[in-house]
Tab-separated table of C-alpha atoms in Angstrom:
chain	number	residue	atom	x	y	z
A	1	MET	CA	0.479	-21.651	-33.320
A	2	THR	CA	2.919	-20.504	-30.645
A	3	GLN	CA	0.891	-18.779	-28.000
A	4	ALA	CA	1.027	-18.273	-24.285
A	5	ILE	CA	-0.633	-21.413	-23.000
A	6	GLU	CA	-1.038	-21.894	-19.278
A	7	VAL	CA	-3.010	-24.819	-17.924
A	8	PRO	CA	-6.203	-24.023	-15.985
A	9	ARG	CA	-4.586	-25.439	-12.846
A	10	THR	CA	-2.024	-22.604	-12.947
A	11	TYR	CA	-4.835	-20.063	-13.200
A	12	PHE	CA	-6.597	-21.677	-10.265
A	13	ILE	CA	-3.487	-21.628	-8.064
A	14	VAL	CA	-2.919	-17.955	-8.940
A	15	PHE	CA	-6.582	-17.226	-8.158
A	16	VAL	CA	-6.325	-18.875	-4.745
A	17	GLY	CA	-3.175	-16.857	-4.088
A	18	LEU	CA	-4.986	-13.658	-5.035
A	19	ILE	CA	-7.883	-14.402	-2.697
A	20	GLY	CA	-5.409	-15.219	0.075
A	21	LEU	CA	-3.559	-11.938	-0.408
A	22	THR	CA	-6.890	-10.082	-0.385
A	23	ALA	CA	-7.780	-11.695	2.929
A	24	ALA	CA	-4.341	-10.695	4.220
A	25	THR	CA	-4.900	-7.086	3.126
A	26	LEU	CA	-8.308	-6.899	4.801
A	27	ALA	CA	-6.944	-8.434	8.016
A	28	LEU	CA	-3.954	-6.089	7.979
A	29	SER	CA	-6.169	-3.020	7.796
A	30	HIS	CA	-7.252	-3.610	11.378
A	31	PHE	CA	-3.731	-3.604	12.832
A	32	ASP	CA	-1.696	-0.500	13.503
A	33	LEU	CA	1.634	-1.035	11.797
A	34	GLY	CA	2.517	2.609	12.116
A	35	ALA	CA	4.736	3.767	9.299
A	36	LEU	CA	4.563	0.350	7.631
A	37	HIS	CA	0.785	0.481	7.244
A	38	THR	CA	0.771	2.058	3.806
A	39	SER	CA	3.787	0.154	2.530
A	40	ALA	CA	2.296	-3.167	3.587
A	41	GLY	CA	-1.010	-2.406	1.868
A	42	LEU	CA	0.669	-1.246	-1.313
A	43	GLY	CA	3.142	-4.119	-1.184
A	44	ILE	CA	0.365	-6.676	-1.072
A	45	ALA	CA	-1.463	-4.845	-3.870
A	46	ALA	CA	1.717	-4.904	-5.967
A	47	GLY	CA	2.076	-8.620	-5.282
A	48	LYS	CA	-1.480	-9.247	-6.467
A	49	ALA	CA	-0.942	-7.060	-9.520
A	50	LEU	CA	2.228	-8.985	-10.318
A	51	LEU	CA	0.314	-12.281	-10.220
A	52	VAL	CA	-2.400	-10.928	-12.509
A	53	ILE	CA	0.074	-9.422	-14.967
A	54	LEU	CA	2.446	-12.388	-15.125
A	55	PHE	CA	-0.107	-15.178	-15.287
A	56	PHE	CA	-3.563	-13.901	-16.263
A	57	MET	CA	-2.157	-11.429	-18.794
A	58	HIS	CA	0.460	-13.952	-19.974
A	59	ALA	CA	3.280	-11.470	-19.508
A	60	LEU	CA	5.527	-14.259	-18.245
A	61	ARG	CA	5.371	-15.907	-21.652
A	62	SER	CA	5.229	-12.780	-23.781
A	63	SER	CA	7.742	-11.349	-26.225
A	64	ARG	CA	10.468	-8.901	-25.316
A	65	MET	CA	8.574	-6.193	-27.178
A	66	THR	CA	5.696	-6.646	-24.747
A	67	TRP	CA	8.091	-6.403	-21.817
A	68	VAL	CA	9.547	-3.174	-23.219
A	69	VAL	CA	6.051	-1.692	-23.320
A	70	ILE	CA	5.170	-2.852	-19.786
A	71	LEU	CA	8.409	-1.594	-18.261
A	72	SER	CA	8.217	1.679	-20.165
A	73	GLY	CA	4.730	2.323	-18.843
A	74	LEU	CA	5.851	1.654	-15.274
A	75	PHE	CA	8.940	3.790	-15.800
A	76	TRP	CA	6.871	6.765	-16.941
A	77	LEU	CA	4.506	6.330	-14.003
A	78	ALA	CA	7.506	6.308	-11.664
A	79	LEU	CA	8.738	9.527	-13.278
A	80	LEU	CA	5.320	11.129	-12.960
A	81	ILE	CA	4.936	10.375	-9.288
A	82	GLY	CA	8.620	10.670	-8.429
A	83	LEU	CA	9.245	14.060	-9.959
A	84	THR	CA	5.979	15.379	-8.518
A	85	LEU	CA	7.207	14.252	-5.112
A	86	THR	CA	10.500	16.117	-5.565
A	87	ASP	CA	8.434	19.238	-6.042
A	88	LEU	CA	6.195	18.409	-3.108
A	89	PHE	CA	9.001	17.749	-0.644
A	90	SER	CA	11.229	20.634	-1.639
A	91	ARG	CA	8.752	23.402	-1.020
A	92	ASP	CA	7.153	24.841	2.056
A	93	TRP	CA	3.443	24.205	1.527
A	94	PRO	CA	0.944	26.047	3.697
A	95	THR	CA	-1.928	23.910	5.020
B	1	MET	CA	16.010	0.299	-48.359
B	2	SER	CA	16.119	-3.515	-48.409
B	3	PRO	CA	13.534	-5.354	-50.503
B	4	PRO	CA	10.395	-6.182	-48.472
B	5	GLU	CA	10.855	-9.949	-48.747
B	6	ALA	CA	14.261	-9.823	-47.060
B	7	ASP	CA	13.049	-8.991	-43.571
B	8	LEU	CA	9.642	-10.666	-43.428
B	9	ARG	CA	9.010	-13.966	-41.745
B	10	GLY	CA	7.459	-16.620	-43.860
B	11	GLY	CA	7.786	-14.606	-47.047
B	12	PRO	CA	5.949	-11.575	-48.516
B	13	PRO	CA	2.442	-10.635	-47.339
B	14	PRO	CA	-0.187	-12.864	-48.884
B	15	GLY	CA	-2.071	-10.020	-50.542
B	16	GLU	CA	-5.817	-9.659	-50.955
B	17	ALA	CA	-6.527	-12.879	-52.849
B	18	GLU	CA	-4.475	-15.187	-50.657
B	19	SER	CA	-5.418	-13.610	-47.335
B	20	ALA	CA	-9.068	-14.102	-48.234
B	21	GLN	CA	-8.416	-17.834	-48.057
B	22	VAL	CA	-7.153	-17.600	-44.488
B	23	ARG	CA	-10.146	-16.762	-42.309
B	24	GLY	CA	-9.713	-13.558	-40.350
B	25	LEU	CA	-6.262	-12.690	-41.736
B	26	ALA	CA	-5.825	-9.070	-42.780
B	27	PRO	CA	-3.790	-8.695	-45.989
B	28	HIS	CA	-0.955	-6.675	-44.480
B	29	PHE	CA	0.110	-9.500	-42.154
B	30	ALA	CA	2.262	-12.445	-43.185
B	31	ASP	CA	0.316	-14.962	-41.077
B	32	LEU	CA	-2.194	-15.219	-38.236
B	33	GLN	CA	0.521	-15.516	-35.629
B	34	GLN	CA	2.047	-12.188	-36.618
B	35	GLN	CA	-1.411	-10.637	-36.628
B	36	HIS	CA	-2.059	-12.053	-33.158
B	37	GLU	CA	1.211	-10.685	-31.808
B	38	ALA	CA	0.526	-7.278	-33.351
B	39	ALA	CA	-2.925	-7.206	-31.767
B	40	THR	CA	-1.705	-8.040	-28.278
B	41	LEU	CA	1.239	-5.648	-28.528
B	42	GLY	CA	-1.144	-2.909	-29.630
B	43	MET	CA	-3.337	-3.528	-26.602
B	44	TRP	CA	-0.319	-3.458	-24.283
B	45	VAL	CA	0.665	-0.060	-25.716
B	46	PHE	CA	-2.876	1.195	-25.140
B	47	LEU	CA	-2.738	-0.129	-21.556
B	48	ALA	CA	0.489	1.799	-21.021
B	49	THR	CA	-1.366	4.987	-21.990
B	50	GLU	CA	-4.214	3.999	-19.673
B	51	LEU	CA	-1.667	3.602	-16.892
B	52	MET	CA	-0.657	7.203	-17.443
B	53	PHE	CA	-4.322	8.212	-17.527
B	54	PHE	CA	-4.971	6.720	-14.094
B	55	GLY	CA	-1.482	7.786	-13.078
B	56	GLY	CA	-2.563	11.410	-13.120
B	57	LEU	CA	-5.267	10.681	-10.566
B	58	PHE	CA	-2.898	8.593	-8.459
B	59	THR	CA	-0.374	11.449	-8.472
B	60	ALA	CA	-3.030	13.920	-7.319
B	61	TYR	CA	-3.906	11.449	-4.566
B	62	VAL	CA	-0.256	11.135	-3.463
B	63	PHE	CA	0.078	14.904	-3.387
B	64	TYR	CA	-3.001	15.658	-1.306
B	65	ARG	CA	-2.556	12.710	1.020
B	66	GLN	CA	0.829	14.169	1.873
B	67	GLN	CA	-0.880	17.502	2.564
B	68	TYR	CA	-3.765	16.154	4.640
B	69	PRO	CA	-2.710	12.818	6.110
B	70	ASP	CA	-5.078	12.894	9.091
B	71	GLU	CA	-8.097	13.993	7.083
B	72	PHE	CA	-7.430	11.309	4.478
B	73	ALA	CA	-7.228	8.672	7.205
B	74	ALA	CA	-10.379	9.885	8.937
B	75	ALA	CA	-12.416	10.035	5.726
B	76	SER	CA	-11.038	6.698	4.534
B	77	ARG	CA	-12.312	5.040	7.704
B	78	LYS	CA	-15.855	6.081	6.836
B	79	LEU	CA	-15.825	4.191	3.551
B	80	ASN	CA	-17.476	0.787	3.404
B	81	LEU	CA	-14.588	-1.697	3.469
B	82	THR	CA	-16.995	-4.639	3.400
B	83	PHE	CA	-18.289	-3.605	0.003
B	84	GLY	CA	-14.750	-2.787	-1.091
B	85	GLY	CA	-13.537	-6.233	-0.071
B	86	ILE	CA	-16.460	-8.036	-1.691
B	87	ASN	CA	-15.942	-6.072	-4.893
B	88	THR	CA	-12.274	-7.007	-4.909
B	89	ILE	CA	-13.181	-10.689	-4.742
B	90	VAL	CA	-15.793	-10.202	-7.460
B	91	LEU	CA	-13.247	-8.621	-9.813
B	92	LEU	CA	-10.539	-11.182	-9.038
B	93	THR	CA	-13.012	-13.955	-9.815
B	94	SER	CA	-13.908	-12.227	-13.072
B	95	SER	CA	-10.227	-12.126	-14.014
B	96	PHE	CA	-10.037	-15.845	-13.270
B	97	THR	CA	-13.007	-16.598	-15.523
B	98	MET	CA	-11.510	-14.307	-18.189
B	99	ALA	CA	-8.209	-16.192	-18.116
B	100	LEU	CA	-10.141	-19.454	-18.469
B	101	ALA	CA	-12.089	-17.913	-21.370
B	102	VAL	CA	-8.883	-17.106	-23.259
B	103	HIS	CA	-7.716	-20.642	-22.572
B	104	ALA	CA	-10.979	-22.000	-23.983
B	105	ALA	CA	-10.494	-19.834	-27.085
B	106	GLN	CA	-6.979	-21.208	-27.521
B	107	LEU	CA	-8.401	-24.718	-27.518
B	108	GLY	CA	-11.372	-23.898	-29.729
B	109	ARG	CA	-13.920	-24.778	-27.033
B	110	ARG	CA	-16.731	-22.596	-28.366
B	111	GLY	CA	-19.451	-23.328	-25.797
B	112	ARG	CA	-17.124	-22.978	-22.849
B	113	LEU	CA	-15.683	-19.751	-24.277
B	114	THR	CA	-19.138	-18.189	-24.669
B	115	VAL	CA	-20.200	-19.135	-21.155
B	116	LEU	CA	-16.981	-17.883	-19.567
B	117	LEU	CA	-17.089	-14.562	-21.421
B	118	GLY	CA	-20.698	-14.095	-20.352
B	119	LEU	CA	-19.838	-15.017	-16.756
B	120	THR	CA	-16.995	-12.480	-16.700
B	121	ALA	CA	-19.314	-9.754	-17.959
B	122	ILE	CA	-21.934	-10.675	-15.354
B	123	LEU	CA	-19.349	-10.499	-12.560
B	124	GLY	CA	-18.346	-7.063	-13.832
B	125	ALA	CA	-21.968	-5.993	-13.722
B	126	ALA	CA	-22.227	-7.359	-10.169
B	127	PHE	CA	-19.308	-5.121	-9.203
B	128	LEU	CA	-21.187	-2.111	-10.552
B	129	VAL	CA	-24.363	-3.036	-8.686
B	130	ILE	CA	-22.447	-3.374	-5.412
B	131	LYS	CA	-20.711	-0.065	-6.148
B	132	ALA	CA	-24.091	1.593	-6.652
B	133	PHE	CA	-25.241	0.351	-3.237
B	134	GLU	CA	-21.978	1.601	-1.796
B	135	TYR	CA	-22.377	5.069	-3.323
B	136	HIS	CA	-25.902	5.192	-1.937
B	137	GLY	CA	-24.554	4.314	1.498
B	138	ASP	CA	-21.927	7.041	1.178
B	139	TYR	CA	-24.706	9.482	0.382
B	140	LEU	CA	-26.631	8.420	3.477
B	141	ASP	CA	-23.456	8.859	5.561
B	142	ASP	CA	-23.062	12.490	4.436
B	143	LEU	CA	-19.935	11.760	2.443
B	144	VAL	CA	-20.837	13.545	-0.788
B	145	PRO	CA	-19.412	17.085	-0.797
B	146	GLY	CA	-21.766	19.458	-2.535
B	147	LEU	CA	-24.719	17.084	-2.155
B	148	ALA	CA	-24.726	15.578	1.340
B	149	PHE	CA	-21.895	16.800	3.529
B	150	GLU	CA	-21.643	18.256	7.014
B	151	GLU	CA	-18.786	20.800	7.168
B	152	SER	CA	-19.003	21.170	10.936
B	153	ALA	CA	-18.502	17.432	11.452
B	154	TRP	CA	-14.831	17.693	10.461
B	155	GLU	CA	-11.892	19.607	11.892
B	156	LYS	CA	-10.367	20.333	8.502
B	157	PRO	CA	-13.158	19.767	5.961
B	158	ALA	CA	-10.941	20.831	3.044
B	159	GLY	CA	-8.780	17.724	3.331
B	160	VAL	CA	-11.821	15.487	3.739
B	161	LYS	CA	-13.468	16.971	0.696
B	162	LEU	CA	-10.311	16.459	-1.347
B	163	PHE	CA	-10.170	12.815	-0.334
B	164	LEU	CA	-13.815	12.262	-1.190
B	165	LEU	CA	-13.403	14.033	-4.516
B	166	LEU	CA	-10.527	11.734	-5.377
B	167	TYR	CA	-12.504	8.723	-4.157
B	168	TYR	CA	-15.461	9.482	-6.433
B	169	LEU	CA	-13.222	10.452	-9.365
B	170	MET	CA	-10.993	7.393	-9.161
B	171	THR	CA	-13.744	4.852	-8.561
B	172	GLY	CA	-15.994	6.643	-11.052
B	173	VAL	CA	-13.426	6.619	-13.849
B	174	HIS	CA	-12.625	3.027	-12.962
B	175	GLY	CA	-16.349	2.237	-13.183
B	176	LEU	CA	-16.575	3.836	-16.614
B	177	HIS	CA	-13.706	1.646	-17.773
B	178	LEU	CA	-15.523	-1.335	-16.334
B	179	ILE	CA	-18.704	-0.452	-18.258
B	180	ALA	CA	-16.680	-0.283	-21.471
B	181	GLY	CA	-15.159	-3.658	-20.608
B	182	ILE	CA	-18.569	-5.209	-19.958
B	183	ALA	CA	-19.841	-3.919	-23.305
B	184	LEU	CA	-16.736	-5.286	-25.027
B	185	LEU	CA	-17.092	-8.699	-23.386
B	186	THR	CA	-20.795	-8.876	-24.243
B	187	VAL	CA	-19.945	-8.305	-27.909
B	188	LEU	CA	-17.146	-10.881	-27.712
B	189	ALA	CA	-19.501	-13.381	-26.086
B	190	ALA	CA	-22.017	-12.859	-28.901
B	191	PHE	CA	-19.266	-13.358	-31.500
B	192	ALA	CA	-18.058	-16.459	-29.686
B	193	GLY	CA	-21.572	-17.852	-29.697
B	194	GLN	CA	-21.674	-17.345	-33.446
B	195	GLY	CA	-18.513	-19.406	-33.766
B	196	ARG	CA	-16.314	-16.588	-35.005
B	197	PHE	CA	-13.244	-17.611	-33.030
B	198	THR	CA	-10.886	-20.507	-33.713
B	199	PRO	CA	-7.634	-21.636	-32.089
B	200	GLU	CA	-5.849	-19.868	-34.946
B	201	HIS	CA	-7.908	-16.701	-34.814
B	202	HIS	CA	-9.041	-15.521	-31.394
B	203	ALA	CA	-6.908	-12.408	-30.850
B	204	PRO	CA	-9.973	-10.259	-29.968
B	205	VAL	CA	-10.637	-12.534	-26.990
B	206	GLU	CA	-7.061	-12.320	-25.762
B	207	VAL	CA	-6.961	-8.566	-26.312
B	208	GLY	CA	-10.282	-8.107	-24.500
B	209	GLY	CA	-8.814	-10.172	-21.681
B	210	LEU	CA	-5.785	-7.911	-21.401
B	211	TYR	CA	-8.029	-4.867	-21.059
B	212	TRP	CA	-10.187	-6.599	-18.448
B	213	HIS	CA	-7.212	-7.678	-16.333
B	214	PHE	CA	-5.847	-4.144	-16.459
B	215	VAL	CA	-9.097	-2.741	-15.052
B	216	ASP	CA	-8.803	-5.350	-12.289
B	217	VAL	CA	-5.204	-4.340	-11.528
B	218	ILE	CA	-6.248	-0.689	-11.174
B	219	TRP	CA	-8.871	-1.704	-8.620
B	220	LEU	CA	-6.270	-3.742	-6.706
B	221	PHE	CA	-4.446	-0.471	-6.019
B	222	LEU	CA	-7.569	1.576	-5.382
B	223	LEU	CA	-8.520	-0.730	-2.511
B	224	PRO	CA	-5.610	-0.007	-0.123
B	225	LEU	CA	-5.231	3.624	-1.229
B	226	LEU	CA	-8.864	4.571	-0.695
B	227	TYR	CA	-10.149	2.182	1.961
B	228	MET	CA	-7.108	1.562	4.138
B	229	VAL	CA	-5.395	4.903	4.656
B	230	GLY	CA	-5.716	4.642	8.421
B	231	VAL	CA	-6.135	1.786	10.827
B	232	ARG	CA	-9.705	0.590	11.292
């Protein structure tokens, strides 16, 4: 049966990495990085998400069909947020 | 239209009589592997729709954070990052145990599979308990617009209220998804205990795992967006 088989050791290494990145996020929240603050937080979150998706969800060893679905979902999300931002930034909003 | 046998792997579908001999195989699939792949692909498609579901809330967040950056930062600082951090570790651990559970299913380790599924569900429940304590703390801190909120304590209460609304909506909807996941895993654990899964047929476990990991990934983004808007 051809399935995505990772050894438990891989899962453990990924888990340790995830905990490490979480510690990094929490530590980072106390430092003023200015404009980079949000990007750093989101960047670390994306890194953690990537680890979970590739290894825990077996995406790394999945079929191309699965990849099409994953990338399509992310593409639509990018459109949703991106096009909303074009609206947001091109108008004069009163606050 | 080409004859059905021409583009099927392994030959025509087994049909009712033959599929009954292969435990857990539905008659419209050629073999268990194809059924497994169809199941996981189906779950991935569902997760893509769930991404859009949460995406709507994330988009609203992006919009209003752009409108009220200072209020978002100020309100975010009042949230309990300790609980948020602990919950993140709880969920990451649950994803770890879930991955190990799927591995156990792949190897046919029934006892280990049952324990790991149960452990994952318990960790999910722990997240909810911690969240409940956190919500209670938010209530005591006057951070619940409409219930416990001091307008005069903020310069621009509108922005603060929007942030808090999004906070409760996003974590609340996430929590509902978690409850569904816990229920699903409890059922899977019961099935595993009954010996219903084999190395050849354990797609429900893998599919349940995909859903669980997705809920974890959503939380991974909620943490910096809700708890770390401004410097603490």
